[in-house]
Coordinates of C-alpha atoms in Angstrom, one line a residue:
Chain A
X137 CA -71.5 -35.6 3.2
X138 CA -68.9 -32.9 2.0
X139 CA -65.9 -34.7 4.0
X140 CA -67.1 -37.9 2.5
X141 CA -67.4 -37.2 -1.1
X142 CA -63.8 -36.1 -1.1
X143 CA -62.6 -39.1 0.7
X144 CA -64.7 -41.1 -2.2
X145 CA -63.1 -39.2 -4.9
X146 CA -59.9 -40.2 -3.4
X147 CA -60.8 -43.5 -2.9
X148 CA -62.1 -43.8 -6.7
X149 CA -58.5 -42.4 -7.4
X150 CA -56.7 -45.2 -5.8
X151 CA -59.2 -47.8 -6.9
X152 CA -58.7 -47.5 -10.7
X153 CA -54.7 -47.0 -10.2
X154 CA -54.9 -49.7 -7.8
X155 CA -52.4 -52.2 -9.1
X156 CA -49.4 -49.4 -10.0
X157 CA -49.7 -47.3 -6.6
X158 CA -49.9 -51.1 -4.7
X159 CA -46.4 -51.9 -6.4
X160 CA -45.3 -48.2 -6.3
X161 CA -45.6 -48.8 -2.6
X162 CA -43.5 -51.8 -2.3
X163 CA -41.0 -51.3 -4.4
X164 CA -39.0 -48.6 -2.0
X165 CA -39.5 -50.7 1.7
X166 CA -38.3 -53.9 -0.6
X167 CA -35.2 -51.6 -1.6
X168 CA -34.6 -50.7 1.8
X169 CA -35.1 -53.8 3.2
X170 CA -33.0 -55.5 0.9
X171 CA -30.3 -53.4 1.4
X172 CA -30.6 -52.8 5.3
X173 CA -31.9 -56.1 6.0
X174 CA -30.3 -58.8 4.2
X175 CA -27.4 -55.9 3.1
X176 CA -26.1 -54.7 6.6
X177 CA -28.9 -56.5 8.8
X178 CA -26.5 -59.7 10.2
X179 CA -23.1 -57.7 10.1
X180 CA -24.3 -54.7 12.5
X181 CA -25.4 -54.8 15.6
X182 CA -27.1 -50.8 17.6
X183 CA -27.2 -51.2 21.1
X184 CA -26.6 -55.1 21.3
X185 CA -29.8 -55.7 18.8
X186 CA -29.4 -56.6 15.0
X187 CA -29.6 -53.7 12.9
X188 CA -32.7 -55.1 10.7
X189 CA -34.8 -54.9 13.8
X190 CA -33.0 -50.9 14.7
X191 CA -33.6 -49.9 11.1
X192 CA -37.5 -51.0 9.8
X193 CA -39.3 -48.9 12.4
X194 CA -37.0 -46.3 11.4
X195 CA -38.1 -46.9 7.4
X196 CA -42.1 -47.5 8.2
X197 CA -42.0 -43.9 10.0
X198 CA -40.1 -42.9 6.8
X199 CA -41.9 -44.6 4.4
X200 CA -45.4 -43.6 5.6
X201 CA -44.1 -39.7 6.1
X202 CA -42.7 -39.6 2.2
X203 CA -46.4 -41.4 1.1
X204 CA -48.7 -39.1 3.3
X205 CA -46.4 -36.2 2.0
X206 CA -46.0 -36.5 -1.4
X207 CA -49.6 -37.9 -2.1
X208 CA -51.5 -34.7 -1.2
X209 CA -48.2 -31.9 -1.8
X210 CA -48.0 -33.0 -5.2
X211 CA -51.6 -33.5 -6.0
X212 CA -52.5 -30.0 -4.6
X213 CA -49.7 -28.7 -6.4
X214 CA -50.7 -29.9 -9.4
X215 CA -54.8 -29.3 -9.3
X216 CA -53.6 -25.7 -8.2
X217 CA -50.9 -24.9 -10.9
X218 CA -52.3 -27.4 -14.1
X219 CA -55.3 -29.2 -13.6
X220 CA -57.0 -26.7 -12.1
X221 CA -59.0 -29.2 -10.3
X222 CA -58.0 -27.1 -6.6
X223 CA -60.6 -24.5 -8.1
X224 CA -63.6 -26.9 -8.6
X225 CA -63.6 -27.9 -5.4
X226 CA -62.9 -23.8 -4.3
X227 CA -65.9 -23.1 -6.0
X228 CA -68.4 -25.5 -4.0
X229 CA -70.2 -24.9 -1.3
X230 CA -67.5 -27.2 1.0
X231 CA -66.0 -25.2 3.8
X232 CA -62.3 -25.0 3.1
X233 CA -61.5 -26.4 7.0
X234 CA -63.4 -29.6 5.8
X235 CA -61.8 -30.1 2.4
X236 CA -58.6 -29.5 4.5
X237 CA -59.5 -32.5 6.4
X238 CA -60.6 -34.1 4.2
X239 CA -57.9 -34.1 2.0
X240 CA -55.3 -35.1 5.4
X241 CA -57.8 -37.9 6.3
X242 CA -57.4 -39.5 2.0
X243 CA -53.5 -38.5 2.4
X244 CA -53.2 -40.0 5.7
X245 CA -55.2 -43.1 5.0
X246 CA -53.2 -43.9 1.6
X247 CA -49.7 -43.3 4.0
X248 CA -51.5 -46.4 6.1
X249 CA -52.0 -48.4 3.2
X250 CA -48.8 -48.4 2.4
X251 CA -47.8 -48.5 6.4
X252 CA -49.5 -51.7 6.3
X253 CA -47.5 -53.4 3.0
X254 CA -44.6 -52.1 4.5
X255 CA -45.1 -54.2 7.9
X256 CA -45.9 -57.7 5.7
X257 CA -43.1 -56.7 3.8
X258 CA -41.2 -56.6 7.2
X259 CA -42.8 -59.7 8.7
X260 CA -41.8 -61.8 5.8
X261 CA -38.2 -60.7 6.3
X262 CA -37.9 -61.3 9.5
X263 CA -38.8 -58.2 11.5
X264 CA -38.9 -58.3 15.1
X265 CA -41.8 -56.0 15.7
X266 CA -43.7 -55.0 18.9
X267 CA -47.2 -53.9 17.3
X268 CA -50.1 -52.7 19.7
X269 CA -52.5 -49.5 19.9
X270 CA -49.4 -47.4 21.2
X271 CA -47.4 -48.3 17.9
X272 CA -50.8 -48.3 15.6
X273 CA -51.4 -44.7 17.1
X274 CA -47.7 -43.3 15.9
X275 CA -47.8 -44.5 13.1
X276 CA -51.6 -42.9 12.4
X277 CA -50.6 -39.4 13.9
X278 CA -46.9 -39.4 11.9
X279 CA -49.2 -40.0 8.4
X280 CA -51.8 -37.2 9.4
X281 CA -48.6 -34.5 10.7
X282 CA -47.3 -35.1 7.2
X283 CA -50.5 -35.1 5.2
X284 CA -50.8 -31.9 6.7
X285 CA -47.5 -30.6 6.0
X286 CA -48.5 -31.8 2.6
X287 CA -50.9 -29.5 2.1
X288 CA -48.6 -27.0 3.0
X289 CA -46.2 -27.4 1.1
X290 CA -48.8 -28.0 -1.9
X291 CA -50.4 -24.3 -1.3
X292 CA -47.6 -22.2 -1.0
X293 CA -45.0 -24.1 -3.7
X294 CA -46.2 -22.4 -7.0
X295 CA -44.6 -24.8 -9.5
X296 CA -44.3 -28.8 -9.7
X297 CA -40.3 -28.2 -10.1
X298 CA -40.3 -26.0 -6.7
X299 CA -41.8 -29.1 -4.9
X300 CA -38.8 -31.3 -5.8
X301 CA -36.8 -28.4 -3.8
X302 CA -39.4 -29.0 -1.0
X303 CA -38.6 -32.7 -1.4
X304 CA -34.8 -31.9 -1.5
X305 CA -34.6 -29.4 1.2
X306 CA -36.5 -30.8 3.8
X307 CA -38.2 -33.6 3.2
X308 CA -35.0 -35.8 2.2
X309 CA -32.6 -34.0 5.0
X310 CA -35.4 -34.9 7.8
X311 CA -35.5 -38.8 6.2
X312 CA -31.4 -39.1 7.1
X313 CA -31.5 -36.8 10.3
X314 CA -34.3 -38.0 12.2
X315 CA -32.3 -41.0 13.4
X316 CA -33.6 -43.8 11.0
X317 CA -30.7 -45.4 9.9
X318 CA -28.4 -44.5 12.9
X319 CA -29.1 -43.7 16.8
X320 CA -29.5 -39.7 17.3
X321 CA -26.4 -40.3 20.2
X322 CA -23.7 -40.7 17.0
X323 CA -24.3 -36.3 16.7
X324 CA -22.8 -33.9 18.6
X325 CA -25.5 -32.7 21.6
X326 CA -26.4 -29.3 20.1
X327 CA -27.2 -31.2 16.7
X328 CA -29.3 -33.6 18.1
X329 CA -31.5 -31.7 20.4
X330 CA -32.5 -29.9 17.2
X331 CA -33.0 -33.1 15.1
X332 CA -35.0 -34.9 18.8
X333 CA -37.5 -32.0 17.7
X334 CA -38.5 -33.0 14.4
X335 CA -41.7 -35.0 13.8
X336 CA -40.1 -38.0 12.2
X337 CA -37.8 -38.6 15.1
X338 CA -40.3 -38.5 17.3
X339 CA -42.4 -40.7 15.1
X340 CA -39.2 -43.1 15.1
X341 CA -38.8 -43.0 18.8
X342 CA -42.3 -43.9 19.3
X343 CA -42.4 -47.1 16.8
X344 CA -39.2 -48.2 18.0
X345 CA -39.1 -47.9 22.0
X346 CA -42.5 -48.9 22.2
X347 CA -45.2 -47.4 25.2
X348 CA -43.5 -48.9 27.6
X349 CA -40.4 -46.8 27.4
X350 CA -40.1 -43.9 29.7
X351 CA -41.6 -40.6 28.8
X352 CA -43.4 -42.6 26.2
X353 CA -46.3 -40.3 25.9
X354 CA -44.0 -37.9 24.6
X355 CA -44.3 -38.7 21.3
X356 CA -47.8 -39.0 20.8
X357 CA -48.2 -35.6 22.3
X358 CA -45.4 -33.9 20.6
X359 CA -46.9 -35.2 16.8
X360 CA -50.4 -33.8 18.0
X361 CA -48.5 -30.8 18.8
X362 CA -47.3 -30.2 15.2
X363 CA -51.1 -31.5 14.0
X364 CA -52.5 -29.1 16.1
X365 CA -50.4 -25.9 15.1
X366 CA -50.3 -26.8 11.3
X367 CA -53.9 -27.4 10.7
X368 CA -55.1 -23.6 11.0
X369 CA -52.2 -22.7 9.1
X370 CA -53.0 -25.2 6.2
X371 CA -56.8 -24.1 6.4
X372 CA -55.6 -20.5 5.8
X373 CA -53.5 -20.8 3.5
X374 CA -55.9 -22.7 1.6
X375 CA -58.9 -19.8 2.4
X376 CA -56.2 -17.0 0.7
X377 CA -54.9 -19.3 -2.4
X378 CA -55.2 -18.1 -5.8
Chain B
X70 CA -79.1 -10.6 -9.3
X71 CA -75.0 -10.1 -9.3
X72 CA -74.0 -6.0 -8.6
X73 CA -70.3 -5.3 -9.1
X74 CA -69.7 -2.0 -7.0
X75 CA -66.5 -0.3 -7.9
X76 CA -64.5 -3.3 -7.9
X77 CA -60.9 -3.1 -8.8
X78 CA -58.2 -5.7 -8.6
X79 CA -54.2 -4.7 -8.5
X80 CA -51.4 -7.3 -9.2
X81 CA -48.2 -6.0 -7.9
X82 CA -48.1 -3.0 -10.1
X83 CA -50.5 -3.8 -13.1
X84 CA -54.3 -3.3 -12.7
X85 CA -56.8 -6.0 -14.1
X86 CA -59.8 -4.3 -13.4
X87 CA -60.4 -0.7 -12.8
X88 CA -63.2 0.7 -10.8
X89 CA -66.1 -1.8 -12.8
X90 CA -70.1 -0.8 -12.2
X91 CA -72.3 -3.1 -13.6
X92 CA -75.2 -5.1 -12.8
X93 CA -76.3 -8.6 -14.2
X94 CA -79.8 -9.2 -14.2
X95 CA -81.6 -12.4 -13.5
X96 CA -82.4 -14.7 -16.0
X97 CA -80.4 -12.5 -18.8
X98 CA -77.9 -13.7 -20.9
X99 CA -74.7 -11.5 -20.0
X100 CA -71.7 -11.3 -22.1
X101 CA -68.6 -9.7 -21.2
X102 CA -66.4 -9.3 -24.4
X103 CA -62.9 -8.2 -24.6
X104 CA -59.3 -9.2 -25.9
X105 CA -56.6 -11.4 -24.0
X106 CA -55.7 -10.0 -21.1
X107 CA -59.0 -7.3 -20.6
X108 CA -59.2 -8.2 -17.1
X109 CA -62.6 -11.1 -17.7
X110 CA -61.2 -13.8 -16.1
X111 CA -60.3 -12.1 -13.4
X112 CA -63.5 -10.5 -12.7
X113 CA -65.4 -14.0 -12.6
X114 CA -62.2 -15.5 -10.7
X115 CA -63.8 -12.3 -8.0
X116 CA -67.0 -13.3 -8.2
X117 CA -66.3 -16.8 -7.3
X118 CA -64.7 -15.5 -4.8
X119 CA -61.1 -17.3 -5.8
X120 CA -59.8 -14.0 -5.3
X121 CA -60.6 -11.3 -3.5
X122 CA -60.6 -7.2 -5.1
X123 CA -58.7 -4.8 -4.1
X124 CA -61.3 -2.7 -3.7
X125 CA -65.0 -2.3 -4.1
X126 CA -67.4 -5.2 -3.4
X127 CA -69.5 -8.0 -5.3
X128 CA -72.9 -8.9 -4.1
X129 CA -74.9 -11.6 -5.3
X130 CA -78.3 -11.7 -3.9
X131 CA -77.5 -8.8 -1.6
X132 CA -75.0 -10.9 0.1
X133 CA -71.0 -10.3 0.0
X134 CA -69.6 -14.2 -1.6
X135 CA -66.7 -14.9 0.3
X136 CA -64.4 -18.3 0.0
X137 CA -66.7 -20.3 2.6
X138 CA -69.9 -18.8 1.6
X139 CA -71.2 -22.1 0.8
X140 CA -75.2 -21.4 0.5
X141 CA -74.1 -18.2 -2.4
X142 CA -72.0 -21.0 -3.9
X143 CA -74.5 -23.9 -4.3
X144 CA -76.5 -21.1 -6.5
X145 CA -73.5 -20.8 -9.0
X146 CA -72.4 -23.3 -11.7
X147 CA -69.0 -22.4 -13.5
X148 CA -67.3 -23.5 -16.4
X149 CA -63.5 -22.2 -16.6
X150 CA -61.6 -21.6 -19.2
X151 CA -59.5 -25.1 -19.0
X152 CA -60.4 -28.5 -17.9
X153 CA -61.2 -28.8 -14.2
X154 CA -62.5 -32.6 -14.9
X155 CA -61.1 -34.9 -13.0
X156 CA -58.5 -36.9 -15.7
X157 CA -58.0 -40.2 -13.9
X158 CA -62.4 -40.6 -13.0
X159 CA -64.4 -41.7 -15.5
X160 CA -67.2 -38.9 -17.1
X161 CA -70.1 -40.7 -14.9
X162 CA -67.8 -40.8 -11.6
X163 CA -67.0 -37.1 -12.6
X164 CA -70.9 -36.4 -12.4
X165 CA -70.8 -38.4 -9.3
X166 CA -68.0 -37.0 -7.7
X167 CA -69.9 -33.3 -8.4
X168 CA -73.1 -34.3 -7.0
X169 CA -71.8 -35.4 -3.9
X170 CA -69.6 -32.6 -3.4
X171 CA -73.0 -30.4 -3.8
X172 CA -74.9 -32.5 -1.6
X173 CA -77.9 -34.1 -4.3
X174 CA -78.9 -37.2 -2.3
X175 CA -78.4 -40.8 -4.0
X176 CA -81.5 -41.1 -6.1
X177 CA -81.0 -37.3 -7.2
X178 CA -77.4 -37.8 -8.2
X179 CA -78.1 -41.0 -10.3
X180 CA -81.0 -39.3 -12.0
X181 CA -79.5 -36.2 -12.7
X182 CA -76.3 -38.0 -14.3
X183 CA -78.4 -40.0 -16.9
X184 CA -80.2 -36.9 -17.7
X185 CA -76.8 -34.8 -18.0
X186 CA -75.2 -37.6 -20.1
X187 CA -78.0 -37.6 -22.1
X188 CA -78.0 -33.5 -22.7
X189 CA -74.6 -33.7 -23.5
X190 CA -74.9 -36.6 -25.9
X191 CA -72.4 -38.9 -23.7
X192 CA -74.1 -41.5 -22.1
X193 CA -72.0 -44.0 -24.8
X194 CA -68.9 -42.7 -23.5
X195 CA -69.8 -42.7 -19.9
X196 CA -67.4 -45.4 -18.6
X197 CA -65.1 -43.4 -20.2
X198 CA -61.9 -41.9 -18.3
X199 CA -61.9 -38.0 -18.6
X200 CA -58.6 -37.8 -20.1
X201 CA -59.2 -39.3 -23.0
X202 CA -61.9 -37.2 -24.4
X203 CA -61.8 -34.4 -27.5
X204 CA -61.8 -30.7 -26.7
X205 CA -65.3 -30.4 -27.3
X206 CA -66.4 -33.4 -25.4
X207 CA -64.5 -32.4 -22.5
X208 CA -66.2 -28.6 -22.3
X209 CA -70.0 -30.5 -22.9
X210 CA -69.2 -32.7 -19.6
X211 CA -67.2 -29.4 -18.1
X212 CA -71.0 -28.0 -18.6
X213 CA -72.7 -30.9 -18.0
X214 CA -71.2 -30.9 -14.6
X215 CA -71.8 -27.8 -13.5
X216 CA -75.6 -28.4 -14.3
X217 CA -75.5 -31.3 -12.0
X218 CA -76.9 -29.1 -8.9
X219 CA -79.0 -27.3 -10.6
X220 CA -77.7 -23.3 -10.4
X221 CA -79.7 -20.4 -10.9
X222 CA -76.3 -18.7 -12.6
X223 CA -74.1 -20.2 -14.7
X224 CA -70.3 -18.3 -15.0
X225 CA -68.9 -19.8 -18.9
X226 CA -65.1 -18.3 -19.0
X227 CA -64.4 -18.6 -22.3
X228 CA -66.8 -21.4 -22.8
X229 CA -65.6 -22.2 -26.7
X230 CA -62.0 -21.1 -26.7
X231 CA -59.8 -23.7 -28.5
X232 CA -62.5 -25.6 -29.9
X233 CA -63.4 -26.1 -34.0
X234 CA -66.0 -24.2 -35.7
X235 CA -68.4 -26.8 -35.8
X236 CA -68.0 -27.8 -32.1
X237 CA -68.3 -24.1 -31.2
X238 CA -71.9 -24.2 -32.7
X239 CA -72.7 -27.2 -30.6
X240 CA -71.5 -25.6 -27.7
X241 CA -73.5 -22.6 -28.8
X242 CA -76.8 -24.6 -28.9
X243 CA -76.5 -26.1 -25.7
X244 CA -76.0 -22.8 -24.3
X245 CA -79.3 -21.9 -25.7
X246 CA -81.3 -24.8 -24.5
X247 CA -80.1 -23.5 -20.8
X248 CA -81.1 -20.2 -21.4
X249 CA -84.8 -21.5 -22.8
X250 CA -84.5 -23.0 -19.3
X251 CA -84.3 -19.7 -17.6
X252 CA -80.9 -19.8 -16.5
X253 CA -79.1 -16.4 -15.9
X254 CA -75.6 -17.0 -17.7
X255 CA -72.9 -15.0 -17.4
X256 CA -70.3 -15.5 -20.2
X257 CA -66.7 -14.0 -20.9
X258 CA -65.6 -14.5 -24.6
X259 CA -62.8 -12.8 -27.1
X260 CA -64.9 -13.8 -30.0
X261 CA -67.2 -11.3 -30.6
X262 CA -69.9 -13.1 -33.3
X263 CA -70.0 -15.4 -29.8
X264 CA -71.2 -12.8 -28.2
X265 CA -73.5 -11.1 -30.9
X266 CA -75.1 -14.7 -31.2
X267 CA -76.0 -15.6 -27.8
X268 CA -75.7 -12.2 -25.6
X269 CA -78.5 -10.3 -24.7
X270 CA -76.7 -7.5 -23.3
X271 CA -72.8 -7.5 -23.4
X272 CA -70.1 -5.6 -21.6
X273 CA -67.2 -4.0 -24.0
X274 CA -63.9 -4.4 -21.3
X275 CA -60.3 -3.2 -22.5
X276 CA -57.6 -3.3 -20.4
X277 CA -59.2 -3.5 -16.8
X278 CA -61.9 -0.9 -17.8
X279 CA -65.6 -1.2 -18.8
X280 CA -66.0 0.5 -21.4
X281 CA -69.7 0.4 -22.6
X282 CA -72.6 -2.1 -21.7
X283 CA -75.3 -2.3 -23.7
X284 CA -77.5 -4.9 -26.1
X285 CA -75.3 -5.7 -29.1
X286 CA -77.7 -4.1 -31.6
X287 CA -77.5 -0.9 -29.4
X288 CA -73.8 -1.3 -29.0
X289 CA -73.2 -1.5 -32.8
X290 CA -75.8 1.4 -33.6
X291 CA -73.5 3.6 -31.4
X292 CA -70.4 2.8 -33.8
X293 CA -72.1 3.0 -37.4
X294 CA -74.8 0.6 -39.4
X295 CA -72.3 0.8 -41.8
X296 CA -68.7 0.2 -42.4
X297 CA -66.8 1.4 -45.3
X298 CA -63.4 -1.0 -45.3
X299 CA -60.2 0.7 -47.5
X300 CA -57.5 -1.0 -48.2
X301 CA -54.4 1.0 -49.3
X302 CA -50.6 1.1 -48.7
X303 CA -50.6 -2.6 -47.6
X304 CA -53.2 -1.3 -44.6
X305 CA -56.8 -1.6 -43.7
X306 CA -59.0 1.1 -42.1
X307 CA -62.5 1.4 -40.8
X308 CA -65.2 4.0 -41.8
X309 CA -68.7 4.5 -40.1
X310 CA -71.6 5.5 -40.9
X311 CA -75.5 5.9 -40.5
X312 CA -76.7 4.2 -44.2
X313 CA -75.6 2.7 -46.4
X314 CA -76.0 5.2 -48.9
X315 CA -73.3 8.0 -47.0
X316 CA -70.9 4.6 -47.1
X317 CA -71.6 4.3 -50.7
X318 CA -70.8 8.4 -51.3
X319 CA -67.4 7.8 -49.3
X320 CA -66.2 5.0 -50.9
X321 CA -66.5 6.5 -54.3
X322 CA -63.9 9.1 -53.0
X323 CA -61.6 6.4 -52.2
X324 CA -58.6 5.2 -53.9
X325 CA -57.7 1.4 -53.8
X326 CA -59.9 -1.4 -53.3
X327 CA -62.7 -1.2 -50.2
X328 CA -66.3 -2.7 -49.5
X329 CA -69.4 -1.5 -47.8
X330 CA -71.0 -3.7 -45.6
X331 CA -73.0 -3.8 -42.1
X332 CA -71.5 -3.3 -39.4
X333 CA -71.1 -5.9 -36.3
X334 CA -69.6 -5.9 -32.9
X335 CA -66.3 -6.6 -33.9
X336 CA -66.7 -3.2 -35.7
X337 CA -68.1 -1.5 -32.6
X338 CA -65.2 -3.1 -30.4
X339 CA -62.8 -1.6 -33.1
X340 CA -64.2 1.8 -32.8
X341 CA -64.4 2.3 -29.4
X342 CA -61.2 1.0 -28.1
X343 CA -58.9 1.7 -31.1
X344 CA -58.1 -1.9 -31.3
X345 CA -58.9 -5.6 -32.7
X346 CA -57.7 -8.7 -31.0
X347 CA -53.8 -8.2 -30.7
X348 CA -53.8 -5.8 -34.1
X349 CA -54.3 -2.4 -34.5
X350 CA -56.0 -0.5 -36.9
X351 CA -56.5 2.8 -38.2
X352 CA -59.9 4.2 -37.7

C-alpha cells in the first residue's frame, strides 16, 4: 500500500506533465540520432558495421541512465533542500527502505518510458536492433543502478547548484568514457580496465553484444552488483538525512 | 502523552536546545513560544524524529520515536513551517496522495477528502493545482492534510507565520474547532497574542533553554498585572507591577510621556529573558 501510493504519486506527476516530459524525452535521442545517425552514421564504419547501428545502443544505455538519474537526484534534492516535500513523506509511517524502493521503482520506470521512445525513435531511423528478454533485462537493471545512484546523489548533495557538479563530474564524464560513442579498445589498457568497470559500459556491452556473446552474463551480474551494494547505502543515508 | 527528558541538540559548535524537561499532556493545547532562532523548530524536527538529539530522549506513549517507527508516526499529524504540498498535484490528489501514504482504505480516503475540503472551505478549489493557491489557503490544506488520518497530536510549527491578520484569525479558528475535537496540539509560534489566544499552557524558550512553562495567565502574573511603559531619550522601558494603582504612583514620578496598562505575554517574555523579538529593551 505504502510502495504503491508513492509509485501513484509519481505516476500523477507524470500524468499531468505528460505532454512536456513525452517531448522532453525525445528531443535529446532525436539530437543524437540526428547527428550520429544521419550525421556520421553512412561515413563510419566500427568493426566492419555502420556506426548508426555501433552508436544507438550506446545512446539508449545513456539516455535511460541520464533520465533514471536526474528524475529522482533532482527531485530528492529539491523536496529535501526547497520544497520540503522529502519531510512529509519522513514523517509517515512508510519505512524508509520502502520509500527507497519506491522512489527507484517511479525513477526506474520513467527511465523505461523514455527507453521505449528512444527505440521507436531508433526504429524509424533505421536501427538495426537485436531486442529480446536478455536486452529488455539490461536495459531494466541500468535504469534501476542509476535511479539508485539517484537517490544518492539527491541525499548527500545539499544544494540544486551542487547537483549540476554531480552532473558534471561524473555523470557527464561516465556518458563519454563508458564506450558509447567509440569502442573502449581506442584507450590505452590501464584506462580502459578502469572505464570496463563502470555501470554504463557494462550496460553498453550488454545492449550491444547481445546474450549470445561470450561471458554475456557478465553484465547482468555486474549491474546487480552495483544495485545490490548501493541500495543499503541509499536506505541509510536516507534513515540519517536532515 | 509526549515527555522530553533532558534532550539537547549540538550543531557543530552552536547549541539549539539545552538540556529541555517538559511534558505535554494529552488533549492540552501546548504552546511553545520564543523568538527566531530559540531552538522550536528544532525540538519538533526531534520529535518527529527528522533528527535525532544529542542527548537525552523523547518518548511519546512510553515508546522512543525513531525514523522507521511507523505505528508512533500514524498517531502524529504535522504542519511545518513552509509548504510541504505537493505543487504540481492538485489539492484533492494532495488529500489523496496523504491518505494512501497513511494507509485509509478507498471509501475512507474519498470520504475523509470531501469532509477535509469541506472544513477547510476548499472543495470549489479542489481541482485546483497546489501551486497556485494564496498563503493562507495553502496552510488550511497544509492542515487539512495532516487531519486526513486522523492523529491523536497535531505538531503546528509556526502554523500562521507569513500570513495577514485576517487569515491568521481563520487559521486561529480552525485551530479551535480541532481542539473542541479533543485533539492534543502542540504549537511553536514567535507571536505571542498567538499563543495567549489559543495556548492552554505555553513554554517560554530563549536561545536553546526553557525558560518557564506555565498557563499564560500564570506566566504573566509572575512578571506584573501591570506595566508602566516610559518613553524618554528616544527609548522605551518596561515597569511591573502588582495593581494598577502602584503603576499609577510610579508613573507620576516619571518624566516624559508613558502609559499604564495590563500586562500580556509579550510583557512576561520581555521580562524574563531581557528581550523582545530581535530588539532589546531596558527593563
Amino acid at each position: 500500500m505504502r510502495f504503491s501510493s508513492i509509485i501513484w504519486k509519481e505516476w500523477l506527476v507524470l500524468k499531468n506533465k505528460f505532454i512536456s516530459t513525452t517531448l522532453g524525452a525525445i528531443v535529446g535521442p532525436l539530437l543524437f540520432l540526428v547527428a550520429f545517425g544521419w550525421g556520421l552514421g553512412n561515413a563510419v564504419e566500427i568493426d566492419g558495421g555502420s556506426y548508426i547501428d555501433f552508436v544507438i545502443p550506446g545512446i539508449i544505455a545513456m539516455l535511460t541512465m541520464t533520465t533514471s538519474f536526474n528524475v529522482v537526484a533532482n527531485d530528492i534534492n529539491i523536496s529535501r533542500v526547497y520544497s520540503k516535500t522529502f519531510e512529509a513523506v519522513m514523517i509517515a509511517p512508510i519505512k524508509t527502505a520502502v520509500f527507497v524502493l519506491a522512489r527507484v521503482t517511479a525513477s526506474a520506470l520513467r527511465g523505461l518510458y523514455g527507453a521505449a521512445l528512444i527505440l521507436v525513435i531508433a526504429l524509424l531511423f533505421g536501427a538495426n536492433l537485436h531486442i529480446d528478454w536478455y536486452f529488455v533485462l539490461v536495459l531494466i537493471l541500468n535504469c534501476f543502478v542509476f535511479s539508485t545512484a539517484g537517490i544518492i546523489a539527491g541525499i548527500i548533495v545539499d544544494s540544486h547548484a551542487d547537483m549540476a557538479k554531480i552532473t558534471s563530474f561524473v555523470i557527464t564524464p561516465m556518458s563519454f568514457l563508458s564506450g558509447t560513442f567509440f569502442p573502449l579498445d581506442r584507450f590505452p589498457d590501464f584506462l580502459r580496465v578502469i572505464f570496463e568497470l563502470l555501470p554504463l559500459t557494462q550496460a553498453i556491452i550488454g545492449l550491444r553484444e547481445g546474450v549470445s556473446a561470450a561471458g554475456s552474463w557478465i553484465v547482468p551480474v555486474a549491474l546487480f552488483g552495483y544495485l545490490i551494494v548501493m541500495l543499503p547505502i541509499s536506505v541509510i543515508l536516507c534513515r540519517r538525512a536532515e | 502523552m509526549i515527555v522530553y527528558k533532558g534532550v539537547s541538540k549540538t550543531y557543530s559548535n552552536i547549541t539549539a536546545v539545552h538540556d529541555l524537561n517538559m511534558e505535554i499532556q494529552k488533549g492540552e493545547f501546548f504552546g511553545l513560544l520564543g523568538p527566531n532562532g530559540a531552538g522550536k523548530t528544532t525540538i519538533i524536527r526531534m520529535t518527529m524524529a527528522l533528527t535525532p538529539p544529542t542527548s537525552g530522549s523523547i518518548e511519546i506513549g512510553g515508546q522512543k520515536i525513531r525514523r522507521d517507527s511507523t505505528d508512533i508516526k500514524q498517531k502524529f499529524g504535522i504542519v511545518p513551517q513552509y509548504s510541504n504540498l505537493e505543487n504540481d498535484l492538485t489539492a484533492y490528489e494532495n488529500l489523496e496522495f496523504h491518505g494512501r501514504l497513511y494507509g485509509l482504505p478507498k471509501q475512507l480516503r474519498r470520504r475523509r477528502i470531501d469532509e477535509l475540503l469541506e472544513f477547510a472551505d476548499l472543495t470549489s478549489r479542489k481541482k485546483d493545482i497546489a501551486r497556485t493557491f494564496s498563503g493562507g489557503m495553502q496552510r488550511k490544506l497544509m492542515i487539512a492534510k495532516t487531519l486526513m488520518h486522523d492523529p491523536e497530536i497535531m505538531l503546528l510549527d509556526e502554523p500562521t507565520v507569513g500570513l495577514d491578520a485576517t487569515t491568521r484569525r481563520k487559521i486561529w479558528d480552525f485551530l479551535r474547532q480541532l481542539r473542541e475535537n479533543g485533539l492534543t496540539i502542540f504549537m511553536t509560534t514567535h507571536y505571542l497574542e498567538e499563543a495567549q489566544a489559543l495556548c492552554e499552557r505555553v513554554g517560554l524558550i530563549d536561545e536553546g533553554n526553557l525558560i518557564m512553562l506555565d498557563t499564560p495567565e500564570k506566566i504573566i502574573q509572575s512578571a506584573g498585572q501591570f506595566v508602566l511603559d516610559c518613553y524618554q531619550n528616544g527609548k522605551t522601558t518596561q515597569k511591573f507591577f502588582e495593581d494598577r494603582e502602584s503603576a499609577i504612583a510610579a508613573a507620576e514620578q516619571t518624566e516624559g510621556s508613558f502609559k499604564v496598562r495590563e500586562a500580556n505575554l509579550e510583557d512576561a517574555f520581555i521580562k524574563l529573558t531581557n528581550k523582545d523579538l530581535g530588539v532589546r529593551n531596558e527593563i
